[in-house]
CSV table of C-alpha atoms and ligand atoms in Angstrom, one decimal:
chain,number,residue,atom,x,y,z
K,4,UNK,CA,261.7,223.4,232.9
K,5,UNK,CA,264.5,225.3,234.8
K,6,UNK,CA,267.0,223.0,235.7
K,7,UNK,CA,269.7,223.6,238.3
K,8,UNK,CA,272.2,221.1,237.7
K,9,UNK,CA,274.6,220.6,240.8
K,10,UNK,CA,278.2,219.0,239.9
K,11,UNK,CA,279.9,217.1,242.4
K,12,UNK,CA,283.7,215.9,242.4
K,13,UNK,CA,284.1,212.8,241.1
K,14,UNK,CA,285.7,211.2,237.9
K,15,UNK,CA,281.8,211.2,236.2
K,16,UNK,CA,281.7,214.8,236.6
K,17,UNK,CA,282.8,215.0,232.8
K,18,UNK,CA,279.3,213.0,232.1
K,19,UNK,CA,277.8,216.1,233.6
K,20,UNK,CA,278.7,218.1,230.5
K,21,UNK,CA,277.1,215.6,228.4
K,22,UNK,CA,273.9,215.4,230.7
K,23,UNK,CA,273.8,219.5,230.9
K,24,UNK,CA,274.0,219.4,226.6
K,25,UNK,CA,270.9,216.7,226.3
K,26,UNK,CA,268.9,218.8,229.0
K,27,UNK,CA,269.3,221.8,226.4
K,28,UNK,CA,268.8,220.2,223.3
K,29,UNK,CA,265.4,218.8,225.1
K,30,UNK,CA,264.0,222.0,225.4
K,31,UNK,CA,265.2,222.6,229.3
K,32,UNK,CA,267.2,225.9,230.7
K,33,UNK,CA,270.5,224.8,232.8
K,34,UNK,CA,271.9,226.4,235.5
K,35,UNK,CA,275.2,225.0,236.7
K,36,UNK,CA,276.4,225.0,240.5
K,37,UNK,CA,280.1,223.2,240.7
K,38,UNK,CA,281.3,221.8,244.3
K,39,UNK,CA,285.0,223.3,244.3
K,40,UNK,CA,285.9,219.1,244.1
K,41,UNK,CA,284.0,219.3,240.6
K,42,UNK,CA,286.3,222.2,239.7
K,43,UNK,CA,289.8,220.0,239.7
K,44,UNK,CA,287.7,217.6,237.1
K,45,UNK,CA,286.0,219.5,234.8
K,46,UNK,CA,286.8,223.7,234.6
K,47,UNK,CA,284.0,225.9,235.0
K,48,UNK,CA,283.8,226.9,231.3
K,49,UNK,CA,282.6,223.8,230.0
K,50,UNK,CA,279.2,224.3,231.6
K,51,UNK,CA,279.1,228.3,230.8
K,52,UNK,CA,279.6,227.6,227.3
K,53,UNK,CA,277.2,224.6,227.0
K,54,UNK,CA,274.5,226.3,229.0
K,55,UNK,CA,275.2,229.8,227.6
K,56,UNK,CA,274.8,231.0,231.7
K,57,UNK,CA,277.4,231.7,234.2
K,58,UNK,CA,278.4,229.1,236.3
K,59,UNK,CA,277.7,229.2,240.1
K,60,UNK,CA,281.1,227.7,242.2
K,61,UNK,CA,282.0,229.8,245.0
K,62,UNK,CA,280.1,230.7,248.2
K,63,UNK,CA,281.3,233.8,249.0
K,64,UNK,CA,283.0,235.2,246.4
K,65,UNK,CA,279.8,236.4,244.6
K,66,UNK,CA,278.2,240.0,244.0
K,67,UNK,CA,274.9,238.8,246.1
K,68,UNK,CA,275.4,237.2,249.9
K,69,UNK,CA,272.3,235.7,249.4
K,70,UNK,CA,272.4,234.7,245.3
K,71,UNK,CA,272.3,231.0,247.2
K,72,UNK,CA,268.8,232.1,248.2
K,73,UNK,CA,268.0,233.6,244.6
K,74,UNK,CA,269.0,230.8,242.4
K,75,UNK,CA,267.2,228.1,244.4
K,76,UNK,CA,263.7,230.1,244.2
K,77,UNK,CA,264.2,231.1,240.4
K,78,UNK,CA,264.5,227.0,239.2
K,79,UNK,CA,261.5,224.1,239.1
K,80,UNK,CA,263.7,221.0,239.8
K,81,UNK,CA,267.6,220.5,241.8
K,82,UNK,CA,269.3,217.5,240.1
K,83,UNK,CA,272.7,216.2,241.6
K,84,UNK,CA,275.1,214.6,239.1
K,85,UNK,CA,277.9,213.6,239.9
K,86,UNK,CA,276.7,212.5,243.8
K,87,UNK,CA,279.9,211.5,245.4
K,88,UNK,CA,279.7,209.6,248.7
K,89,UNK,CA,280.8,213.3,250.4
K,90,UNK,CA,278.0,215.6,248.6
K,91,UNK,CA,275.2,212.6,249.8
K,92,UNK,CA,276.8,213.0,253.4
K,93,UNK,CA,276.6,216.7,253.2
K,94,UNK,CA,273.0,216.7,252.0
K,95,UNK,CA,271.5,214.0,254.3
K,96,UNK,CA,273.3,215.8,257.2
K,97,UNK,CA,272.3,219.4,255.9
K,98,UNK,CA,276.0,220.7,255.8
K,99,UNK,CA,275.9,223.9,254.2
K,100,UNK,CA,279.4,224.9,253.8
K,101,UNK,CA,279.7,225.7,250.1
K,102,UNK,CA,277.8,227.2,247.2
K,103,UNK,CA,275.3,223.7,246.0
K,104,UNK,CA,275.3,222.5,249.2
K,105,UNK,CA,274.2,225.6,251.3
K,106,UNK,CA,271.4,226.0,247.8
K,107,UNK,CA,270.3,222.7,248.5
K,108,UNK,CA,268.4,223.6,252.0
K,109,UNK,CA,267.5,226.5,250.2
K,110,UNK,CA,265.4,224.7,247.5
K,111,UNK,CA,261.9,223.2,248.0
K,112,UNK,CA,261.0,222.0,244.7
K,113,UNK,CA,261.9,218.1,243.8
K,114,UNK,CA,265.3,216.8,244.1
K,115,UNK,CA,267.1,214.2,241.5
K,116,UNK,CA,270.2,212.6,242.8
K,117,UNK,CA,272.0,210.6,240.7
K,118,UNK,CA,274.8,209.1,242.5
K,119,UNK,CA,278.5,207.8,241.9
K,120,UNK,CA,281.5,206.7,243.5
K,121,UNK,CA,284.0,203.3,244.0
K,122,UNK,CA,282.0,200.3,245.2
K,123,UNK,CA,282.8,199.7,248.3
K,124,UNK,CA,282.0,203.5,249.4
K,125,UNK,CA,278.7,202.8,247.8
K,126,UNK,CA,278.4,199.6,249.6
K,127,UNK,CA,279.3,201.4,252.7
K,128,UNK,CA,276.8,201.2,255.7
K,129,UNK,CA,277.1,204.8,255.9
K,130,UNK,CA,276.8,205.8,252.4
K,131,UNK,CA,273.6,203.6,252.4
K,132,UNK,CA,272.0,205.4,255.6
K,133,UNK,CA,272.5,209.0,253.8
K,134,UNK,CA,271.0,207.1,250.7
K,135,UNK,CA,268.0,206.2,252.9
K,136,UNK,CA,267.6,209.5,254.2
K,137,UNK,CA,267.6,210.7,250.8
K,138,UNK,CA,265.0,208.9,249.5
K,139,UNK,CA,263.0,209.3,252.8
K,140,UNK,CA,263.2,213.0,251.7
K,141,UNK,CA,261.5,212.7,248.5
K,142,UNK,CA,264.1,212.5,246.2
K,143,UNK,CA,264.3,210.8,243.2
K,144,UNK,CA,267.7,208.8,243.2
K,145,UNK,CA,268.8,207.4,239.4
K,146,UNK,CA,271.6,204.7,239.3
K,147,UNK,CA,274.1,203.7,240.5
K,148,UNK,CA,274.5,201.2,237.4
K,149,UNK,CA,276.7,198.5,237.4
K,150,UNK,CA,280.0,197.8,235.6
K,151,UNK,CA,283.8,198.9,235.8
K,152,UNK,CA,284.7,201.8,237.6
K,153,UNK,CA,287.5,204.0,237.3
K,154,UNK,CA,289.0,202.8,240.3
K,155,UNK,CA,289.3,199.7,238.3
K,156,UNK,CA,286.6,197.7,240.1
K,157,UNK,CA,283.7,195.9,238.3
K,158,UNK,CA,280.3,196.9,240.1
K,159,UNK,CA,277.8,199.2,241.4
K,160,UNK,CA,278.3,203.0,241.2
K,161,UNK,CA,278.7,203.9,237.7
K,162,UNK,CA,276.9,207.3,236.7
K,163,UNK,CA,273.5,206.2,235.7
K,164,UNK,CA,273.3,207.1,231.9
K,165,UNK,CA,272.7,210.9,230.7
K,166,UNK,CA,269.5,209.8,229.1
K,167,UNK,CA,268.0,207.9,232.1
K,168,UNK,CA,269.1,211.1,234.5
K,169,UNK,CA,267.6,212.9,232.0
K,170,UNK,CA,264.4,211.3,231.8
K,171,UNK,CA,264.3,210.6,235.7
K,172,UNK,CA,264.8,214.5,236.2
K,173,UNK,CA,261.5,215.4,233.4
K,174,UNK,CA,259.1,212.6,235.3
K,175,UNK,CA,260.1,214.2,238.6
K,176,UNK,CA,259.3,217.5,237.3
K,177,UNK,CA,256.8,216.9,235.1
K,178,UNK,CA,254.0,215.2,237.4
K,179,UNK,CA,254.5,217.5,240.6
K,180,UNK,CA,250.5,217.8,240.9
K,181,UNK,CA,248.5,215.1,239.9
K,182,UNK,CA,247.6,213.6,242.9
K,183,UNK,CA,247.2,217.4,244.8
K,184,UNK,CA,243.8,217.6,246.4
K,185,UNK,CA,243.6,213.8,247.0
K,186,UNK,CA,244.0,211.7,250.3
K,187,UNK,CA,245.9,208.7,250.0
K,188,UNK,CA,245.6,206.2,252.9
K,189,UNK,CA,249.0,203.7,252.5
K,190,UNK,CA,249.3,200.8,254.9
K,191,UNK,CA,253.2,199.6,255.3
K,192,UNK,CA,255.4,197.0,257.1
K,193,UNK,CA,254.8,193.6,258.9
K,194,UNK,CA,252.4,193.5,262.0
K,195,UNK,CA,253.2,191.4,264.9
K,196,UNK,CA,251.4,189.3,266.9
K,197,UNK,CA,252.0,189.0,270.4
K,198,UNK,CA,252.3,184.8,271.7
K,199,UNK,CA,253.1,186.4,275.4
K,200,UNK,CA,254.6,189.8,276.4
K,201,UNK,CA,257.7,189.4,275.4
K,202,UNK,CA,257.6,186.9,271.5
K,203,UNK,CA,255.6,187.7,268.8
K,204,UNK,CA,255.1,186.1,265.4
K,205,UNK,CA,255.7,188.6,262.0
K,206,UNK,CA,257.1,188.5,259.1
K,207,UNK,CA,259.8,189.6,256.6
K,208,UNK,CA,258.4,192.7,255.2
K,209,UNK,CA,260.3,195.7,255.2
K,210,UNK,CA,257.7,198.1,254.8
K,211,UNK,CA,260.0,199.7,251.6
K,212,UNK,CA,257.0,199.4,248.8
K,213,UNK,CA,254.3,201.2,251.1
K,214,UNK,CA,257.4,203.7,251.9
K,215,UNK,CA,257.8,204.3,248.4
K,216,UNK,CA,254.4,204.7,247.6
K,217,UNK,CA,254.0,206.9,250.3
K,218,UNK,CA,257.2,209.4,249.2
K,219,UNK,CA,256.2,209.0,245.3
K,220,UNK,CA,252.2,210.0,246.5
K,221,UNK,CA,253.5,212.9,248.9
K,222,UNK,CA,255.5,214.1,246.0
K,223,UNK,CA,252.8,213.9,243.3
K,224,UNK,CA,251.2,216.6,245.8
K,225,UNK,CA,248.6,214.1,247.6
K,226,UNK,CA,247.9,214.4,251.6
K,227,UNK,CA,248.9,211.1,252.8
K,228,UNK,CA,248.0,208.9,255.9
K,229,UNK,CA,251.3,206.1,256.1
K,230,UNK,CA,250.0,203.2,258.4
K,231,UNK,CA,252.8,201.3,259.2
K,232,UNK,CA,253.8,198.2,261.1
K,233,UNK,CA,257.1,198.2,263.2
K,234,UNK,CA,260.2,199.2,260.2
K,235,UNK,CA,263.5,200.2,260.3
K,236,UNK,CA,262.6,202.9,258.2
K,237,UNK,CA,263.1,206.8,258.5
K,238,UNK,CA,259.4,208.9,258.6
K,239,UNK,CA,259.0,210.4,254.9
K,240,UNK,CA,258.9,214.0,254.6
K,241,UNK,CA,255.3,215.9,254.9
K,242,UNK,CA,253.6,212.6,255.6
K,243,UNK,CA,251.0,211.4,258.4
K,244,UNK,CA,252.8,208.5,260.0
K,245,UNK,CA,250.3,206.4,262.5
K,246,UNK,CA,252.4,203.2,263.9
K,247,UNK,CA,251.0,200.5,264.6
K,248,UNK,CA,251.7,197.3,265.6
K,249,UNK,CA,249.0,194.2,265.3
K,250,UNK,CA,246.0,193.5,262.4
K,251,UNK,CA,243.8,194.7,265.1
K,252,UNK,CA,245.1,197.7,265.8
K,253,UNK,CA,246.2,198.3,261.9
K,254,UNK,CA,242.3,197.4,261.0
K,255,UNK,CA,241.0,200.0,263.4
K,256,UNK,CA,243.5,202.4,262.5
K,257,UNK,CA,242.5,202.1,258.6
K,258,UNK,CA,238.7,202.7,259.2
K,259,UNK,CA,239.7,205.4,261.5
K,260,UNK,CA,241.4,207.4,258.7
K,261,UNK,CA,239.4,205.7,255.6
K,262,UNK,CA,236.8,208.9,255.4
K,263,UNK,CA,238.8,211.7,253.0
K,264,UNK,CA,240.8,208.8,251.4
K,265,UNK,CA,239.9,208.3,247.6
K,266,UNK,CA,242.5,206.2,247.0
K,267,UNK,CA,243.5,203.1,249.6
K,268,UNK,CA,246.4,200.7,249.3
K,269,UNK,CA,247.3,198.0,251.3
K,270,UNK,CA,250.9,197.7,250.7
K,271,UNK,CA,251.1,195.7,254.7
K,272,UNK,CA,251.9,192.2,254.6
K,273,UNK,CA,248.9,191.6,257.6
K,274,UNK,CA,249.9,188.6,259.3
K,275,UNK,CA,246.7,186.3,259.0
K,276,UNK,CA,246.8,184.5,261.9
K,277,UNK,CA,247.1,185.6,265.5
K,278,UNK,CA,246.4,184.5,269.7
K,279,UNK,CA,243.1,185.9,270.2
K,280,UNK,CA,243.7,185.9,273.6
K,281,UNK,CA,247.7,187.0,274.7
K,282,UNK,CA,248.6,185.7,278.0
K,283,UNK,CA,249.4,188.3,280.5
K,284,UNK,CA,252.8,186.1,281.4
K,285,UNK,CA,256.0,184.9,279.9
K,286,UNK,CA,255.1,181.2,278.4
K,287,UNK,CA,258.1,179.1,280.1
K,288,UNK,CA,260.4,176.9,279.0
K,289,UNK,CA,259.4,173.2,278.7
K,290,UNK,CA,261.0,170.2,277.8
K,291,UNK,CA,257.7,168.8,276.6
K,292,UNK,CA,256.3,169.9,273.5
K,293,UNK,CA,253.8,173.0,273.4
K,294,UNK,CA,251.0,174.2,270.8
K,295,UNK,CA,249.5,177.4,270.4
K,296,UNK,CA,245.9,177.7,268.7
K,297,UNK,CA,245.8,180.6,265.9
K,298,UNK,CA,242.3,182.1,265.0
K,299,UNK,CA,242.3,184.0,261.8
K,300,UNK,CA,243.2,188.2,262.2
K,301,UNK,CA,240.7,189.9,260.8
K,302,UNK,CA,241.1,190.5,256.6
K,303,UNK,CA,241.2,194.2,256.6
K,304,UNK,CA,241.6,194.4,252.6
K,305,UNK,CA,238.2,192.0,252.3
K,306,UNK,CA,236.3,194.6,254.8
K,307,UNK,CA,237.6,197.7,252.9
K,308,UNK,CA,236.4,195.9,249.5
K,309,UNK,CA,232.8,195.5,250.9
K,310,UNK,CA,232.6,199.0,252.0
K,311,UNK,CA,235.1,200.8,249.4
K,312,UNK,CA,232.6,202.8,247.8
K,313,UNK,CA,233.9,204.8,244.9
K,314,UNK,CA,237.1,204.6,246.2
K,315,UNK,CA,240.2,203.0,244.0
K,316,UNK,CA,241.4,200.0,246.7
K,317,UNK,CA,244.5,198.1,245.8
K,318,UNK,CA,246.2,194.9,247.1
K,319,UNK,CA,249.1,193.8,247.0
K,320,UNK,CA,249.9,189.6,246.7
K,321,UNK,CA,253.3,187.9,247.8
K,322,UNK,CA,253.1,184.6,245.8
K,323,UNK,CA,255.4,181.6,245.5
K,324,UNK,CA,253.6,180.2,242.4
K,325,UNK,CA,250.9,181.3,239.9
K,326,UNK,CA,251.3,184.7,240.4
K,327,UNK,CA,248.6,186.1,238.0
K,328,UNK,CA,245.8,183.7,238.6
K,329,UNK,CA,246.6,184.3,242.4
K,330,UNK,CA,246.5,188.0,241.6
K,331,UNK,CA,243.0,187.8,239.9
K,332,UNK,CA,242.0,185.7,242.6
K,333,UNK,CA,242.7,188.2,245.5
K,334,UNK,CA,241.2,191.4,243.1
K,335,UNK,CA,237.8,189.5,242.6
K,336,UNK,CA,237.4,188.0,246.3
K,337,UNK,CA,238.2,191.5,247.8
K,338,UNK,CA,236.7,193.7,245.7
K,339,UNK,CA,240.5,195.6,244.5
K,340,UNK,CA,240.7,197.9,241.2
K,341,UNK,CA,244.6,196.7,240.9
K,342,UNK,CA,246.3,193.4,242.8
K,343,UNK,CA,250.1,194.4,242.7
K,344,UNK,CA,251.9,190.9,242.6
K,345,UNK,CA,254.9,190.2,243.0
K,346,UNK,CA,256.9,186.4,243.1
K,347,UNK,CA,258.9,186.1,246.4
K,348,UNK,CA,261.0,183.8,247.3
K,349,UNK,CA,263.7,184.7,244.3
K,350,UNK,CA,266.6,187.1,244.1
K,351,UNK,CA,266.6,190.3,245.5
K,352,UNK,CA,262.9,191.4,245.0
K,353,UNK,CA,260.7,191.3,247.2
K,354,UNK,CA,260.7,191.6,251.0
K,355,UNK,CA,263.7,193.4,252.1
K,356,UNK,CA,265.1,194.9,248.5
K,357,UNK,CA,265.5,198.2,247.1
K,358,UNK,CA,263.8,196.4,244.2
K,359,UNK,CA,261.3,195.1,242.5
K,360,UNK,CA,259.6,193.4,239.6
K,361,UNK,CA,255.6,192.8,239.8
K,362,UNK,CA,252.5,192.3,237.5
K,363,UNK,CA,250.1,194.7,238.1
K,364,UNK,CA,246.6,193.3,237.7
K,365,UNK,CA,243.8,195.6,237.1
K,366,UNK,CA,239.6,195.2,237.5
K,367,UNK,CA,239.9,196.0,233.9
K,368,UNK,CA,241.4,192.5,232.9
K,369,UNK,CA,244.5,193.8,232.0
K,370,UNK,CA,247.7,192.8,233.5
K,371,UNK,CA,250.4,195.1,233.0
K,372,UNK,CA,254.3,193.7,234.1
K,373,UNK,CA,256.9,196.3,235.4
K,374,UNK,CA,260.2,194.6,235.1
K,375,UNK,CA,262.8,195.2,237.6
K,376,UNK,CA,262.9,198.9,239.1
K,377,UNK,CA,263.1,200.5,242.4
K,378,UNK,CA,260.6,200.7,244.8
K,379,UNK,CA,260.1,204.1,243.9
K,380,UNK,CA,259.9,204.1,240.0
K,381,UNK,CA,257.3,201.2,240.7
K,382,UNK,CA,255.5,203.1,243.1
K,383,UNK,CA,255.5,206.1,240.3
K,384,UNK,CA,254.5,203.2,237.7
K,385,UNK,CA,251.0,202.0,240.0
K,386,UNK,CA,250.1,205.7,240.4
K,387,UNK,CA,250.5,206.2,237.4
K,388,UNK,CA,248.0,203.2,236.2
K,389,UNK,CA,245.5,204.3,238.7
K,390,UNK,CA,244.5,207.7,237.1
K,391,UNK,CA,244.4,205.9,234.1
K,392,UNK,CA,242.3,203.1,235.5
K,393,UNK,CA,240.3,205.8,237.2
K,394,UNK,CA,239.5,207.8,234.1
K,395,UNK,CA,238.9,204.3,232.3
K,396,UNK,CA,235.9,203.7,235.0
K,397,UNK,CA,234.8,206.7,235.0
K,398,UNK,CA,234.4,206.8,231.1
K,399,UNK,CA,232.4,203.0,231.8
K,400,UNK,CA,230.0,204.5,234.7
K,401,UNK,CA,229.2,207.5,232.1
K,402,UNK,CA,227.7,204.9,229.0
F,787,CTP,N1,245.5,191.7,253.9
F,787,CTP,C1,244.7,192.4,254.9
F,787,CTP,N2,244.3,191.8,256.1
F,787,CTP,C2,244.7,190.5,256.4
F,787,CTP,C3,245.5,189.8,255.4
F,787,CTP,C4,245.9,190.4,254.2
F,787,CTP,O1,244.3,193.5,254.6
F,787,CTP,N3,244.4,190.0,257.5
F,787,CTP,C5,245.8,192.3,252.6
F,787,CTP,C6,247.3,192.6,252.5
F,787,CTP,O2,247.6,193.9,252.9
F,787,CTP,C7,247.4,192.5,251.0
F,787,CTP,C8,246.4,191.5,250.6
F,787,CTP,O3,245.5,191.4,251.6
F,787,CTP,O4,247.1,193.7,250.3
F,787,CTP,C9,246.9,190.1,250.2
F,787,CTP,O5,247.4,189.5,251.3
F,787,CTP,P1,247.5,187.8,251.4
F,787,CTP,O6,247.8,187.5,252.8
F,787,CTP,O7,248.5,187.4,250.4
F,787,CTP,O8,246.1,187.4,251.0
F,787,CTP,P2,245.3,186.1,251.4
F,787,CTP,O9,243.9,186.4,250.9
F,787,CTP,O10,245.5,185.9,252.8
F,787,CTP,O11,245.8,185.0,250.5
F,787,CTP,P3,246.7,183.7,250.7
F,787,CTP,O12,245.8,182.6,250.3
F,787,CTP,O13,247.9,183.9,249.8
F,787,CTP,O14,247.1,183.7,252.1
């Protein structure tokens, strides 16, 4: 693979050396573009003789005005290491005012950004925004691990390891295509059901796993359809966004897009219980006590499973208790090739987290775990199962 490796200014930009050395020794060719911050931590010659290739630093003082252009069409993969909390600014703003940064819009093959900094800047509600719009983007971002900085503070935003970067930058470029030619329908997010015009009842999903299945699909070169309930989420690059709101309008909105889709999941946490009929007025206060009657919502999952044809359809199951016989239960009753289950209710996985940790339960019998990861390297790991699963049934149908 070519490699452009962009080094940004911060203390780990001296792990950039040893990252650049384990991306040649694995076979890869490495380009190095240095922010002019990078410069006053590691010189420029470290990189030109690891790499054996000159070292790109300076915007304009270069033979070619447009070598910016050049370099970003000549390489398969753009991986960011150091990302300080400046260069992830820059990039989810699309500053262009120096050599990597000006490259970046320039390139439009996959992006690996492996960020770190002090943390509290990591922490920061801004730095977090420009990470979301990062990941929104596509991008694959490794790290930040945990432990003591340089700053002298014990915590998040240690340079993920050279071996981890390393192996996060050959999945990212390795699998750019096998999902191209297939439709992926995704359903995301809570829905919410009306009690009057102005309350509803929901829940806490964040719509982040359907999110990240939908970047991780769109990236693997599949058209996908994102049906999502009401998020705080940015729209993910080169995908098909429909919003919706309630099970009603999410149901009709599935079977709407279901024909091209080969592969369905229903990441959505459907509320299962709704007013059938809203009232066209505010409900008003009372001192007496009030009850509302709930009629089921429809179960859009069960409907898809009668009708799936030879389509893969996965569920997902939020349990508080017996997760796998749950699992199993919800992948016979509705038909699914894979229940993704995760426990909720425990630390940071789940709902609104970056993270998770689930069991992924195929029609198979197996049940595969996938301990604690980001949304996204999960959402990588269930694709990734399903063209196995897939060629596994259609190896079956063939006897
Ligand atoms: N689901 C759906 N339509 C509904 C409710 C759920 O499509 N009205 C889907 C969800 O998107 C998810 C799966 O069904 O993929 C599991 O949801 P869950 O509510 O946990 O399943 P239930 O069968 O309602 O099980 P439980 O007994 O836990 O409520």
């Amino acid at each position: 693979m070519k490699i452009l490796l962009g080094v940004g200014g911060g203390i780990a930009a001296y792990k950039a050396a040893e990252l650049a050395r384990l991306l040649m020794e694995r076979g890869h060719d490495v380009e190095v573009v240095m922010t002019g911050a990078a410069q006053d931590f590691v010189r420029p010659l470290t990189f030109a003789a690891l790499t054996g290739r000159k070292v790109h630093t300076d915007l304009f003082a270069i033979e070619s005005a447009i070598e910016h252009i050049a370099v970003a069409e000549e390489h398969d993969l753009l991986a960011i290491a150091p990302a300080t909390a400046d260069l992830m600014a820059k990039l989810a703003h699309g500053q262009a005012d120096d050599f990597l940064s000006t490259l970046y819009l320039a390139f439009t093959g996959p992006v690996v950004v492996a960020p770190a900094m002090n943390v509290n800047m990591w922490e920061h509600p801004a730095t977090q925004k420009n990470l979301e719009t990062l990941q929104g983007r596509g991008h694959r971002v490794v790290g930040p691990a945990e432990g003591y900085l340089a700053c002298g503070m014990t915590g998040l935003g240690r340079l993920a390891e050279p071996e981890a970067i390393a192996d996060a930058i050959e999945r990212e470029g390795g699998k750019r295509s096998d999902l191209e030619g297939e439709t992926v329908l995704i359903t995301a997010g809570p829905t919410q059901e009306p009690l009057d015009p102005v309350r509803y009842l929901s829940n806490r999903s964040s719509g982040k796993m359907g999110y990240a299945l939908a970047v991780a699909a769109a990236a693997r070169g599949a058209d996908v359809v994102l049906i999502s309930g009401p998020v705080q989420l940015a729209p993910p690059r080169g995908v098909k966004v429909i919003p919706v709101r309630t099970a009603v309008e999410m149901r009709e909105q599935v079977f709407l897009n279901l024909g091209p889709a080969g592969i369905v999941i229903k990441a959505a946490a459907v509320a299962d219980f709704h007013l059938a009929r809203v009232p066209d007025q505010k409900l008003k206060k009372t001192a007496a006590r009030i009850s509302v009657e709930l009629d089921p919502t429809p179960d859009i999952l069960a409907e898809l499973g009668r009708e799936k044809g030879d389509r893969l359809l996965i569920g997902f199951a939020a349990e508080t208790q017996n997760l796998q016989q749950e699992a199993r239960r919800k992948l016979e009753t509705k038909n699914c090739d894979m229940v993704v289950a995760n426990l909720v209710g425990g630390n940071d996985t789940g709902f609104e987290s970056d993270q998770n940790e689930v069991v992924l339960v195929l029609r198979t019998g197996e049940a595969i775990s996938v301990s604690r990861a980001s949304k996204r390297e999960i959402a990588d790991r269930i694709f990734d199962q399903l063209l196995k699963l897939r060629l596994t049934l259609h190896a079956a149908h063939e006897r």
